[in-house]
XYZ file of C-alpha atoms in Angstrom:
780
model
C -46.228 -104.993 -173.803
C -44.807 -108.006 -175.653
C -42.639 -110.575 -173.929
C -39.310 -109.551 -175.492
C -39.787 -105.941 -174.389
C -40.630 -106.948 -170.825
C -37.578 -109.191 -170.611
C -35.307 -106.528 -172.106
C -36.631 -103.880 -169.740
C -36.068 -106.060 -166.694
C -32.589 -107.058 -167.887
C -31.555 -103.468 -168.458
C -32.613 -102.546 -164.932
C -30.549 -105.392 -163.499
C -27.427 -104.974 -165.615
C -27.272 -101.265 -166.453
C -23.590 -101.111 -165.418
C -22.713 -103.615 -168.161
C -24.706 -101.565 -170.676
C -22.878 -98.396 -169.663
C -19.498 -100.145 -169.868
C -20.241 -101.430 -173.362
C -21.388 -97.950 -174.393
C -18.210 -96.336 -173.074
C -16.080 -98.883 -174.939
C -17.930 -98.120 -178.167
C -17.675 -94.361 -177.538
C -13.910 -94.476 -177.000
C -13.258 -96.645 -180.062
C -15.629 -94.673 -182.278
C -14.543 -91.274 -180.942
C -10.861 -92.024 -181.513
C -11.583 -93.235 -185.045
C -13.730 -90.184 -185.839
C -11.041 -87.854 -184.490
C -8.513 -89.445 -186.857
C -10.881 -88.968 -189.810
C -11.587 -85.355 -188.829
C -7.845 -84.776 -188.361
C -7.215 -86.161 -191.844
C -9.785 -83.763 -193.309
C -8.257 -80.827 -191.467
C -4.720 -81.775 -192.512
C -5.794 -82.131 -196.131
C -7.270 -78.616 -196.242
C -4.571 -76.848 -194.179
C -2.561 -75.547 -197.157
C -5.614 -74.235 -198.978
C -6.851 -72.448 -195.852
C -3.397 -70.946 -195.235
C -3.321 -69.489 -198.759
C -6.872 -68.198 -198.438
C -6.470 -66.634 -195.008
C -3.072 -65.130 -195.866
C -4.399 -63.646 -199.142
C -1.236 -64.655 -201.000
C -0.595 -63.730 -204.602
C -0.188 -66.742 -206.839
C 2.682 -65.503 -209.068
C 5.709 -63.376 -208.222
C 7.933 -61.464 -210.655
C 11.351 -60.283 -209.490
C 13.256 -57.726 -211.562
C 16.465 -55.891 -210.717
C 15.625 -52.753 -212.686
C 11.860 -52.753 -212.233
C 9.157 -54.014 -214.611
C 9.495 -52.983 -218.238
C 6.645 -51.391 -220.179
C 6.293 -54.589 -222.252
C 5.871 -56.615 -219.094
C 3.325 -54.183 -217.643
C 1.358 -54.168 -220.906
C 1.300 -57.978 -220.976
C 0.067 -58.072 -217.386
C -2.662 -55.495 -218.068
C -3.866 -57.386 -221.152
C -3.963 -60.805 -219.497
C -7.571 -61.659 -218.443
C -6.308 -64.315 -216.041
C -4.769 -61.633 -213.799
C -7.299 -59.816 -211.611
C -4.960 -57.441 -209.746
C -1.308 -56.675 -209.007
C 0.715 -55.450 -206.047
C 4.296 -54.266 -205.732
C 6.971 -54.221 -203.073
C 10.627 -53.206 -203.027
C 13.310 -55.529 -201.750
C 15.968 -53.672 -199.736
C 19.333 -54.846 -198.423
C 18.349 -53.794 -194.934
C 17.918 -55.899 -191.807
C 17.659 -55.335 -188.060
C 20.742 -56.235 -186.040
C 22.158 -58.814 -185.539
C 21.025 -60.197 -188.923
C 23.563 -59.408 -191.659
C 21.838 -57.581 -194.550
C 21.413 -59.823 -197.552
C 22.893 -62.890 -195.894
C 20.681 -62.871 -192.834
C 17.660 -61.357 -194.503
C 16.045 -58.612 -196.552
C 13.289 -56.111 -195.878
C 10.316 -56.050 -198.238
C 8.552 -52.678 -198.304
C 4.998 -52.607 -199.603
C 4.212 -49.856 -202.101
C 0.433 -49.801 -201.965
C -1.203 -51.740 -199.153
C -0.493 -53.808 -196.099
C 3.033 -54.474 -195.009
C 4.446 -56.237 -198.065
C 2.060 -56.007 -200.999
C 1.414 -59.442 -202.503
C 2.628 -61.230 -199.402
C -0.892 -60.623 -198.236
C -1.831 -60.635 -194.593
C 0.635 -63.071 -192.975
C -0.446 -65.135 -189.989
C 0.397 -63.159 -186.853
C 1.961 -65.386 -184.188
C 2.757 -62.748 -181.624
C 2.526 -58.970 -181.225
C 0.689 -56.769 -183.736
C 0.855 -55.535 -187.322
C 2.651 -52.215 -187.936
C 0.530 -49.095 -188.131
C -0.188 -48.228 -191.798
C 1.639 -44.900 -191.591
C 4.447 -46.017 -189.291
C 7.955 -44.963 -190.261
C 9.949 -47.131 -187.847
C 8.008 -50.376 -187.436
C 8.543 -53.744 -189.085
C 7.455 -57.363 -188.834
C 9.884 -60.282 -188.660
C 9.167 -63.748 -189.934
C 9.177 -66.773 -187.650
C 12.507 -68.135 -188.910
C 14.286 -64.837 -188.218
C 12.689 -64.586 -184.775
C 14.066 -68.035 -183.896
C 17.505 -67.531 -185.438
C 18.153 -64.039 -184.062
C 16.001 -63.926 -180.950
C 13.664 -61.151 -182.085
C 10.694 -60.396 -179.828
C 7.660 -58.120 -180.299
C 8.289 -54.648 -178.849
C 12.045 -54.948 -179.259
C 13.965 -51.867 -180.435
C 17.009 -52.534 -182.571
C 19.359 -50.796 -184.999
C 19.004 -51.223 -188.735
C 21.984 -52.234 -190.876
C 22.240 -51.927 -194.636
C 24.590 -52.557 -197.533
C 25.306 -49.926 -200.168
C 25.675 -52.837 -202.551
C 25.309 -56.557 -202.181
C 29.071 -57.137 -201.906
C 29.786 -54.135 -199.623
C 30.316 -54.287 -195.900
C 27.248 -53.422 -193.760
C 26.819 -49.849 -192.596
C 24.634 -48.620 -189.779
C 21.552 -46.666 -190.796
C 20.652 -43.733 -188.568
C 17.758 -44.440 -186.233
C 16.192 -47.509 -184.770
C 13.238 -49.699 -185.596
C 10.576 -51.377 -183.489
C 9.715 -54.994 -184.134
C 5.952 -55.016 -183.693
C 5.228 -58.698 -184.323
C 6.294 -62.127 -185.515
C 4.507 -63.582 -188.544
C 4.474 -66.969 -190.229
C 5.197 -66.810 -193.948
C 5.005 -69.596 -196.510
C 8.740 -70.256 -196.129
C 8.290 -70.652 -192.383
C 5.562 -73.265 -192.763
C 7.813 -75.482 -194.847
C 10.958 -74.527 -192.896
C 12.420 -73.448 -196.237
C 16.160 -72.781 -195.875
C 16.275 -70.453 -198.897
C 16.403 -67.401 -196.640
C 16.974 -66.976 -192.936
C 14.947 -63.835 -192.535
C 12.390 -61.724 -194.330
C 11.293 -58.479 -192.725
C 8.098 -56.713 -193.788
C 7.535 -52.978 -193.614
C 4.657 -50.603 -194.478
C 4.988 -48.068 -197.342
C 6.204 -45.198 -195.100
C 9.018 -47.283 -193.611
C 11.559 -45.006 -191.833
C 9.998 -42.006 -193.517
C 11.104 -43.049 -196.987
C 14.846 -42.968 -196.185
C 15.016 -46.640 -197.160
C 14.876 -45.457 -200.772
C 18.371 -43.974 -200.363
C 19.745 -47.403 -199.631
C 20.573 -49.969 -202.256
C 17.679 -52.201 -203.195
C 18.471 -55.031 -205.590
C 15.087 -55.174 -207.190
C 11.325 -55.079 -207.064
C 8.626 -57.706 -206.719
C 5.430 -57.555 -208.754
C 2.773 -59.827 -207.290
C 0.009 -61.228 -209.497
C -3.407 -62.325 -208.231
C -5.186 -64.759 -210.542
C -8.855 -65.517 -211.005
C -8.023 -69.233 -211.027
C -5.100 -70.662 -209.052
C -4.715 -73.390 -211.669
C -3.465 -70.781 -214.185
C -0.306 -70.056 -212.172
C 1.917 -72.344 -214.255
C 0.693 -71.048 -217.630
C 0.987 -67.412 -216.524
C 4.523 -68.070 -215.287
C 5.526 -69.628 -218.613
C 3.931 -66.824 -220.668
C 5.657 -64.003 -218.768
C 9.076 -65.600 -218.252
C 10.315 -64.447 -221.653
C 9.604 -60.805 -220.763
C 11.905 -60.757 -217.729
C 15.628 -60.710 -218.519
C 17.017 -59.398 -215.222
C 15.188 -61.625 -212.767
C 12.611 -64.343 -212.927
C 8.954 -65.317 -212.782
C 7.801 -68.000 -210.400
C 5.072 -69.241 -208.159
C 4.676 -67.186 -205.015
C 3.425 -70.292 -203.234
C 5.993 -72.755 -204.591
C 7.445 -73.213 -201.111
C 4.025 -74.505 -200.101
C 4.358 -77.429 -202.496
C 6.219 -79.433 -199.889
C 3.644 -78.319 -197.337
C 0.909 -79.708 -199.549
C 2.877 -82.932 -199.939
C 3.227 -83.146 -196.170
C -0.446 -82.474 -195.511
C -1.487 -85.019 -198.137
C 0.839 -87.618 -196.670
C -0.441 -86.902 -193.173
C -4.021 -87.091 -194.415
C -3.381 -90.499 -195.935
C -1.514 -91.666 -192.823
C -4.371 -90.583 -190.546
C -6.944 -92.269 -192.784
C -4.909 -95.482 -192.741
C -4.634 -95.228 -188.973
C -8.411 -94.668 -188.757
C -9.029 -97.723 -190.955
C -6.755 -99.953 -188.885
C -8.242 -98.642 -185.657
C -11.767 -99.109 -187.027
C -11.136 -102.729 -188.013
C -9.636 -103.605 -184.641
C -12.495 -101.765 -182.951
C -15.026 -103.902 -184.822
C -13.256 -107.016 -183.553
C -13.189 -105.752 -179.976
C -16.792 -104.513 -180.191
C -18.022 -107.815 -181.601
C -16.339 -109.770 -178.819
C -17.630 -107.348 -176.183
C -21.204 -107.679 -177.467
C -20.889 -111.464 -177.597
C -19.672 -111.528 -174.019
C -22.460 -109.126 -173.028
C -25.074 -111.551 -174.397
C -23.264 -114.691 -173.229
C -24.054 -113.668 -169.662
C -27.710 -113.966 -170.688
C -27.262 -117.372 -172.340
C -29.411 -119.070 -169.719
C -32.329 -116.710 -170.494
C -32.602 -117.666 -174.175
C -34.065 -121.190 -173.751
C -36.418 -119.836 -171.079
C -37.730 -117.229 -173.512
C -38.169 -119.967 -176.108
C -40.076 -122.111 -173.600
C -42.390 -119.176 -172.859
C -43.394 -119.144 -176.535
C -41.228 -116.360 -177.976
C -40.451 -116.982 -181.611
C -36.954 -116.870 -183.072
C -37.590 -113.380 -184.439
C -38.857 -112.163 -181.056
C -35.812 -113.544 -179.244
C -33.564 -111.900 -181.859
C -35.354 -108.569 -181.315
C -34.985 -109.012 -177.555
C -31.223 -109.350 -177.935
C -31.114 -106.219 -180.088
C -33.189 -104.288 -177.562
C -30.723 -104.946 -174.735
C -27.816 -103.968 -177.019
C -29.499 -100.843 -178.425
C -28.967 -98.548 -175.388
C -25.231 -99.282 -175.395
C -25.014 -98.611 -179.140
C -27.004 -95.366 -178.923
C -25.035 -94.211 -175.898
C -21.730 -95.018 -177.602
C -22.677 -93.087 -180.742
C -23.766 -90.025 -178.776
C -20.787 -89.983 -176.417
C -18.376 -90.475 -179.342
C -19.176 -86.899 -180.467
C -17.685 -85.154 -177.386
C -14.834 -87.705 -177.335
C -13.926 -86.923 -180.958
C -14.311 -83.192 -180.332
C -12.058 -83.347 -177.278
C -9.377 -85.157 -179.299
C -9.634 -82.665 -182.179
C -7.039 -80.367 -180.593
C -4.396 -83.069 -181.170
C -4.704 -82.863 -184.956
C -3.104 -82.145 -187.320
C 0.597 -82.654 -186.567
C 3.866 -81.073 -187.643
C 3.920 -79.063 -190.873
C 0.181 -79.435 -191.358
C -0.382 -77.910 -187.918
C 1.941 -75.025 -188.794
C -0.027 -74.396 -191.958
C -3.364 -74.495 -190.129
C -4.381 -70.850 -189.518
C -6.508 -71.843 -186.533
C -5.233 -74.989 -184.767
C -6.910 -76.185 -181.610
C -10.382 -77.340 -180.611
C -12.744 -77.781 -183.562
C -15.939 -79.637 -184.366
C -16.087 -81.139 -187.835
C -19.831 -81.648 -188.152
C -19.582 -83.359 -191.525
C -17.110 -85.955 -190.254
C -19.080 -86.367 -187.028
C -22.492 -86.775 -188.627
C -21.335 -89.190 -191.304
C -19.079 -90.949 -188.793
C -21.842 -91.379 -186.231
C -24.190 -92.645 -188.954
C -21.527 -95.136 -190.087
C -20.870 -96.157 -186.485
C -24.577 -96.674 -185.875
C -24.933 -98.728 -189.044
C -21.832 -100.837 -188.415
C -22.711 -101.359 -184.759
C -26.195 -102.414 -185.813
C -24.773 -104.990 -188.234
C -22.402 -106.357 -185.583
C -25.222 -106.439 -183.021
C -27.492 -108.284 -185.482
C -24.841 -110.928 -186.148
C -24.119 -111.348 -182.447
C -27.836 -111.574 -181.646
C -28.305 -114.191 -184.360
C -25.517 -116.259 -182.848
C -27.034 -115.850 -179.375
C -30.428 -117.265 -180.285
C -28.906 -120.438 -181.670
C -29.219 -123.360 -179.282
C -25.802 -124.676 -178.230
C -24.893 -127.915 -179.930
C -24.047 -130.975 -177.930
C -20.523 -130.685 -176.684
C -18.147 -133.186 -178.193
C -14.918 -132.490 -176.441
C -11.938 -134.236 -177.925
C -8.580 -134.476 -176.363
C -6.520 -131.761 -177.975
C -3.193 -132.520 -179.601
C -1.625 -129.557 -177.835
C -1.894 -131.115 -174.387
C -0.563 -134.519 -175.442
C 2.413 -133.042 -177.304
C 3.316 -130.811 -174.395
C 3.035 -133.747 -172.008
C 5.429 -135.715 -174.208
C 7.902 -132.853 -173.973
C 7.710 -132.940 -170.175
C 6.000 -129.580 -169.737
C 4.490 -129.194 -166.273
C 0.688 -129.523 -165.967
C 0.042 -125.878 -165.067
C 1.982 -124.623 -168.093
C 0.381 -127.275 -170.308
C -3.114 -126.200 -169.299
C -2.321 -122.504 -169.845
C -0.951 -123.189 -173.321
C -4.006 -125.331 -174.134
C -6.271 -122.487 -173.087
C -4.307 -120.191 -175.406
C -4.463 -122.466 -178.456
C -7.605 -124.634 -178.171
C -10.971 -123.065 -178.953
C -13.137 -125.938 -177.597
C -16.858 -125.961 -178.389
C -20.273 -125.356 -176.873
C -20.362 -123.412 -173.637
C -16.603 -123.863 -173.230
C -15.887 -122.112 -176.506
C -13.611 -119.069 -176.087
C -12.298 -116.471 -178.575
C -8.862 -118.080 -178.813
C -8.012 -117.744 -182.480
C -9.489 -114.277 -182.855
C -7.330 -113.153 -179.927
C -4.238 -114.749 -181.473
C -4.893 -113.212 -184.888
C -5.608 -109.805 -183.355
C -2.484 -109.935 -181.170
C -0.213 -110.965 -184.068
C -1.762 -108.302 -186.319
C -1.371 -105.682 -183.592
C 2.275 -106.618 -182.989
C 2.938 -106.513 -186.733
C 1.373 -103.052 -187.029
C 3.206 -101.743 -183.959
C 6.575 -103.099 -185.121
C 6.076 -101.819 -188.669
C 5.154 -98.368 -187.380
C 8.252 -98.301 -185.165
C 10.509 -99.332 -188.055
C 9.121 -96.465 -190.144
C 9.579 -94.120 -187.187
C 13.202 -95.187 -186.598
C 13.921 -94.869 -190.334
C 12.580 -91.304 -190.273
C 14.826 -90.565 -187.281
C 17.777 -92.095 -189.130
C 17.049 -89.953 -192.167
C 16.833 -86.805 -190.055
C 20.121 -87.528 -188.254
C 22.074 -88.642 -191.362
C 22.240 -85.723 -193.830
C 24.020 -87.871 -196.428
C 20.759 -89.772 -196.959
C 19.185 -86.617 -198.346
C 22.238 -85.464 -200.256
C 23.946 -83.177 -197.740
C 27.492 -84.515 -197.374
C 28.859 -81.265 -195.953
C 28.794 -79.574 -192.550
C 28.383 -75.955 -193.697
C 28.991 -73.535 -196.572
C 31.437 -70.614 -196.490
C 30.972 -67.389 -198.439
C 33.032 -64.238 -198.811
C 35.983 -62.816 -200.703
C 39.033 -64.765 -201.899
C 37.615 -68.233 -201.342
C 40.424 -69.779 -203.370
C 43.011 -68.577 -200.853
C 40.818 -69.809 -198.006
C 40.586 -73.240 -199.622
C 44.379 -73.442 -199.971
C 44.856 -72.362 -196.362
C 42.271 -74.772 -194.967
C 42.979 -77.869 -197.012
C 45.605 -79.136 -194.545
C 43.514 -78.387 -191.444
C 43.205 -81.701 -189.532
C 39.612 -80.837 -188.632
C 38.591 -80.748 -192.303
C 37.611 -83.956 -194.088
C 36.714 -82.481 -197.472
C 36.331 -79.145 -199.259
C 34.431 -78.472 -202.496
C 34.098 -75.288 -204.496
C 30.601 -74.597 -205.824
C 29.074 -72.062 -208.188
C 25.362 -71.358 -208.519
C 23.439 -70.362 -211.627
C 20.976 -71.606 -214.232
C 21.106 -73.575 -217.466
C 18.727 -73.879 -220.376
C 18.222 -77.561 -221.183
C 16.656 -79.007 -224.321
C 16.254 -82.504 -225.699
C 16.165 -83.975 -229.187
C 12.380 -84.373 -229.003
C 11.773 -80.688 -228.332
C 11.413 -80.598 -224.548
C 12.835 -77.494 -222.853
C 13.457 -76.415 -219.268
C 15.307 -73.624 -217.482
C 16.679 -75.098 -214.277
C 18.956 -74.162 -211.426
C 22.495 -75.424 -211.916
C 25.434 -76.077 -209.635
C 29.051 -76.452 -210.646
C 31.099 -78.483 -208.166
C 34.828 -79.056 -207.988
C 36.577 -81.051 -205.297
C 39.518 -79.326 -203.601
C 40.582 -82.252 -201.412
C 39.455 -85.016 -203.756
C 36.451 -86.094 -205.832
C 33.257 -84.307 -204.882
C 30.651 -86.327 -203.040
C 27.174 -86.225 -204.499
C 24.065 -88.087 -203.472
C 23.320 -90.262 -206.485
C 20.112 -92.278 -206.714
C 20.983 -93.907 -210.051
C 24.108 -93.883 -212.201
C 27.100 -91.819 -211.046
C 28.230 -88.235 -210.525
C 29.564 -86.197 -213.496
C 33.363 -86.312 -213.795
C 34.277 -85.105 -217.295
C 33.566 -82.006 -219.379
C 30.715 -83.605 -221.337
C 28.724 -84.956 -218.395
C 25.821 -83.768 -216.255
C 23.635 -85.134 -213.479
C 19.981 -84.113 -213.120
C 17.469 -84.031 -210.336
C 14.617 -86.517 -210.384
C 11.925 -83.955 -211.212
C 14.027 -82.442 -213.995
C 14.671 -85.837 -215.557
C 10.970 -86.565 -215.435
C 10.075 -83.188 -216.951
C 12.506 -83.694 -219.836
C 11.716 -87.419 -220.211
C 15.411 -88.298 -219.855
C 17.179 -91.365 -218.495
C 20.717 -92.135 -217.436
C 22.816 -92.363 -220.596
C 20.719 -89.933 -222.656
C 22.109 -86.689 -224.072
C 20.837 -83.157 -223.465
C 21.743 -79.756 -224.903
C 22.759 -77.264 -222.194
C 23.382 -73.543 -222.669
C 24.272 -70.641 -220.414
C 25.005 -66.953 -220.964
C 28.157 -67.496 -223.043
C 28.194 -71.022 -224.364
C 26.464 -74.305 -224.933
C 27.403 -77.945 -224.803
C 25.960 -81.358 -225.508
C 26.152 -83.335 -222.292
C 25.558 -86.940 -221.339
C 23.325 -87.602 -218.337
C 25.452 -89.760 -216.041
C 23.167 -89.935 -213.042
C 19.954 -89.079 -211.239
C 21.154 -87.024 -208.299
C 19.973 -85.345 -205.152
C 20.860 -81.747 -206.002
C 22.713 -80.185 -203.038
C 20.835 -77.376 -201.316
C 23.006 -74.313 -201.755
C 20.961 -71.141 -201.589
C 17.796 -72.999 -202.523
C 15.499 -75.834 -201.594
C 15.121 -77.945 -204.716
C 16.923 -81.282 -204.201
C 14.660 -82.915 -206.802
C 15.156 -80.220 -209.438
C 18.140 -78.802 -211.218
C 21.438 -79.884 -212.730
C 24.940 -80.583 -211.440
C 28.071 -80.312 -213.585
C 31.763 -79.959 -212.956
C 32.766 -76.393 -212.107
C 34.780 -76.197 -215.342
C 31.711 -76.905 -217.481
C 29.671 -74.508 -215.339
C 32.167 -71.677 -215.920
C 32.547 -72.409 -219.638
C 28.807 -71.790 -220.151
C 28.717 -68.773 -217.772
C 25.804 -70.377 -215.919
C 26.193 -67.877 -213.077
C 25.328 -64.984 -215.405
C 21.867 -66.295 -216.255
C 20.436 -65.291 -212.879
C 20.496 -62.102 -210.839
C 23.768 -61.160 -209.142
C 22.044 -61.337 -205.772
C 21.639 -65.097 -206.175
C 25.162 -65.893 -207.444
C 27.329 -66.210 -204.370
C 30.309 -68.572 -204.770
C 30.788 -70.839 -201.797
C 33.041 -73.455 -200.305
C 31.342 -76.577 -199.024
C 33.171 -77.908 -195.967
C 32.817 -81.277 -194.268
C 34.491 -81.658 -190.876
C 35.617 -84.878 -189.259
C 33.498 -84.511 -186.133
C 30.708 -82.295 -184.870
C 32.790 -80.679 -182.146
C 35.254 -79.338 -184.734
C 32.451 -77.803 -186.785
C 31.630 -75.053 -184.274
C 35.260 -74.096 -183.633
C 36.150 -73.933 -187.321
C 33.010 -71.945 -188.156
C 33.823 -69.456 -185.376
C 37.354 -68.982 -186.693
C 36.151 -68.382 -190.254
C 33.530 -65.904 -189.045
C 36.223 -63.981 -187.162
C 38.228 -63.792 -190.417
C 35.301 -62.036 -192.152
C 33.697 -64.986 -193.927
C 30.031 -65.820 -193.481
C 28.880 -69.281 -192.552
C 25.713 -70.769 -194.033
C 24.176 -73.755 -192.322
C 23.136 -76.458 -194.772
C 19.673 -77.292 -193.510
C 17.679 -80.331 -194.423
C 15.356 -79.949 -197.409
C 11.700 -79.350 -196.764
C 10.888 -82.704 -198.352
C 12.565 -84.330 -195.348
C 10.411 -82.228 -193.050
C 7.424 -83.743 -194.863
C 8.407 -87.184 -193.609
C 9.349 -85.934 -190.162
C 5.837 -84.483 -189.985
C 4.232 -87.944 -190.134
C 6.503 -89.349 -187.449
C 3.915 -88.590 -184.783
C 1.281 -90.485 -186.781
C 3.379 -93.649 -186.627
C 3.599 -93.381 -182.840
C -0.109 -92.660 -182.586
C -0.922 -95.679 -184.724
C 1.419 -97.892 -182.692
C -0.119 -96.701 -179.411
C -3.756 -97.069 -180.502
C -3.341 -100.434 -182.202
C -1.243 -101.690 -179.303
C -3.923 -100.613 -176.825
C -6.679 -102.342 -178.784
C -4.530 -105.466 -179.166
C -4.062 -105.519 -175.411
C -7.832 -105.081 -174.989
C -8.464 -108.113 -177.206
C -6.104 -110.294 -175.151
C -7.543 -108.985 -171.894
C -11.030 -109.775 -173.123
C -10.017 -113.304 -174.143
C -8.572 -113.931 -170.669
C -11.710 -112.671 -168.938
C -13.936 -114.778 -171.178
C -11.688 -117.776 -170.615
C -12.251 -117.599 -166.858
C -16.001 -117.770 -167.434
C -16.047 -120.289 -170.295
C -13.363 -122.590 -168.849
C -14.617 -122.263 -165.276
C -15.687 -125.913 -165.116
C -12.257 -127.107 -166.214
C -10.597 -124.902 -163.614
C -13.026 -126.224 -160.988
C -12.235 -129.835 -161.932
C -8.512 -129.118 -161.603
C -9.143 -127.568 -158.213
C -11.193 -130.609 -157.185
C -8.357 -133.008 -158.007
C -5.789 -131.040 -156.034
C -4.796 -127.797 -157.760
C -4.168 -124.929 -155.389
C -5.749 -121.495 -156.045
C -2.367 -120.036 -157.001
C -1.976 -122.726 -159.658
C -5.346 -121.790 -161.170
C -4.139 -118.198 -161.397
C -0.837 -119.362 -162.911
C -2.773 -121.112 -165.695
C -4.230 -117.759 -166.833
C -0.828 -116.066 -166.561
C 0.683 -118.834 -168.696
C -2.118 -118.387 -171.231
C -1.375 -114.663 -171.495
C 2.351 -115.371 -171.780
C 1.770 -117.927 -174.543
C -0.347 -115.482 -176.559
C 2.253 -112.724 -176.188
C 5.154 -114.990 -177.140
C 3.292 -116.094 -180.269
C 2.478 -112.452 -181.081
C 6.116 -111.403 -180.648
C 7.550 -114.435 -182.465
C 5.348 -113.908 -185.515
C 4.509 -110.217 -185.324
C 7.997 -108.746 -184.868
C 9.612 -110.348 -187.985
C 6.493 -109.617 -190.036
C 6.450 -106.053 -188.736
C 10.118 -105.505 -189.579
C 9.503 -106.843 -193.089
C 6.383 -104.719 -193.573
C 8.052 -101.634 -192.059
C 11.078 -101.986 -194.334
C 8.885 -102.390 -197.409
C 6.785 -99.366 -196.469
C 9.819 -97.188 -195.742
C 11.675 -98.160 -198.921
C 8.550 -97.285 -200.912
C 8.246 -93.920 -199.108
C 11.950 -93.038 -199.416
C 12.118 -94.056 -203.072
C 9.064 -91.991 -203.984
C 10.559 -89.049 -202.043
C 13.877 -89.318 -203.956
C 15.941 -90.174 -200.897
C 18.518 -92.852 -200.273
C 16.413 -95.757 -199.009
C 17.961 -97.027 -195.783
C 15.622 -98.684 -193.295
C 16.578 -98.697 -189.606
C 15.495 -101.059 -186.858
C 16.198 -99.253 -183.621
C 16.092 -100.358 -180.008
C 12.430 -99.342 -179.864
C 11.443 -102.699 -181.389
C 12.877 -104.896 -178.582
C 11.690 -102.233 -176.145
C 8.166 -102.584 -177.541
C 8.373 -106.375 -177.205
C 9.549 -106.050 -173.592
C 6.818 -103.512 -172.874
C 4.246 -105.902 -174.354
C 5.377 -108.640 -171.956
C 5.110 -106.276 -168.998
C 1.686 -104.986 -170.070
C 0.384 -108.527 -170.477
C 1.735 -109.398 -167.037
C -0.276 -106.525 -165.574
C -3.381 -107.320 -167.629
C -3.363 -110.977 -166.517
C -3.444 -110.039 -162.826
C -7.224 -109.568 -162.663
C -8.204 -112.703 -164.676
C -5.650 -114.739 -162.706
C -7.106 -113.508 -159.421
C -10.620 -114.388 -160.612
C -9.428 -117.850 -161.620
C -7.870 -118.393 -158.201
C -11.122 -117.307 -156.483
C -13.442 -119.541 -158.481
C -16.144 -121.319 -156.419
C -15.649 -125.014 -157.118
C -19.065 -126.108 -155.822
C -20.956 -123.527 -157.873
C -18.988 -124.273 -161.025
C -19.563 -128.032 -160.753
C -23.161 -127.897 -159.587
C -24.534 -128.564 -163.063
C -22.299 -131.596 -163.355
């Protein structure tokens, strides 16, 4: 056996604990990084797997009177459509949900529980029996809002017409299960409840009740054809509309993509910091064996043999770390993905992503090998003669009257020295500043997300709730002087056909708004809100689709008129009966009525409302209760799903802050431990000339404090700047009012960093106070 192998074998027997410790460190860093990568992959595919497992149709057609023969012929002749399903929409709901307002019941005509709604993800309970006459499913949103539970028996209510008062239907129904639909994944506020029933629902007596229309679900050979099929069939439906059945999953896909990118960024940052920590750990591992290198050279081992010897002693730790990282990453897999992506995942929990693990382990092995090679190359170099020069730091501090103990600690923090006294000072400083910057930036983004979630005006919701019912004009007159009310607006909902001079066309949702107590408030991202009869504001996506800018003109037409309007602003379209703040048009209510925009869509979707903003939250509940008692229905104005997209990555910011902060603390802890060993002679000299043991420990505590103060002084302002820039970019691209917040978590993080460093410095300080002066100075 060659000399390098004999030395490595003997060294491994003597210092196997150090090898195991290095391997565990590598396993934790690599496993955490691999889990982030695997989580990103799982988040990125969550929407696709939800669609596949739920067997959703890609296109939905809603008609009030049923599909016409022309529509059916077009569907049958279209080669892109592989099959169709149908289901009836009934104005029926289980108590206490109000039919129509609180939800509808979809009754499948041919298979399953709701035709083209596929096989929804079952959260609790069971699916109804195929031939059941009194069993239904409730969606997750309805279960939360109304307290429905599997096995519950409840009475059914129905409306004879959409405007009629509810009537009780004879018999009861059993809620067999709670399912998660596409709207539930995105927390879509379009409808509170959707109840699914098999074809034989209540023995066919549902057919005697009013049902406002029928859904025809289209399954396509290629999902990419959904848009073209929708456009081709839209002209054949005059009493309803054609749309994407999975449009509500668009925001889910945005959320999963954003989370995937966030997790990959977190993995990259964690990987880079891990390389730094791993390199320092390997260097320290070999520095303990520094005395063996010249002995091996004296015994005749060549440079290449000594380099191989260093790699041999590092190899077990690297191999162990790579192998152990697999169970570590697998154990952490249950944490990912977060938020909306986790809701979309049909099977969250423990998973093993073999592709990510195999490629990740191979990359870890390769990268660790490169780092080990570089560290081994540095180890075999003979130390140069030490030329210690008096540092400027010590002299400047002495001039300022800083006490010797503090001066020495600050010197240790800032001066690298050379030769055997060399310590990883600057790498620790850079790593600590970078870590503090990343932590602060992540917290600024997190606090800005919290501010967005708690301030509805930032996403265009300036009102507390909407009120629907009969004689809203009289209600507005009676409520306008209520001291609890800050503002009231009347709103109508419909659609407009828009066209430009260059031939672009779009049929978009439209809102007409009129202020009762003053000018209407509208979230405007650019320009201003429409005020006159020839003005209109458009959503961001609509302006992009039509290639319009503020100041351009557009032709708008409804059911009974048309007008040429000037685009006055790019607005956040209020969510009233829909979830499209980036799409649509807003005009004054007078213009809206002149073009009969409410007659372009089905009657079921045209419910006039009052938008009410109260002066304080406490008044909101009391006023809503009074209006409900008077026979009006109250509609909560929920946040748009696009906001939920950003809320979904909030956990990623905390995860990134925690992981980077932990690795930053590890770097500083490592630098303190190395400093005790590398600066041991200096500490021994200070002890020899009169320093007490407690003063030696205070030097290390001062060093840690100096590093942390530098990290906070530089990292916090940089982090706030970076966090603001990142958040403004995110909010602007998400069509939100960009307002960055710096919450109390930033100073809390700085205070926590000081406390953590105080704890971390305890062990190095104790070692410094226990240094053996005679042993340290023996070579002198």
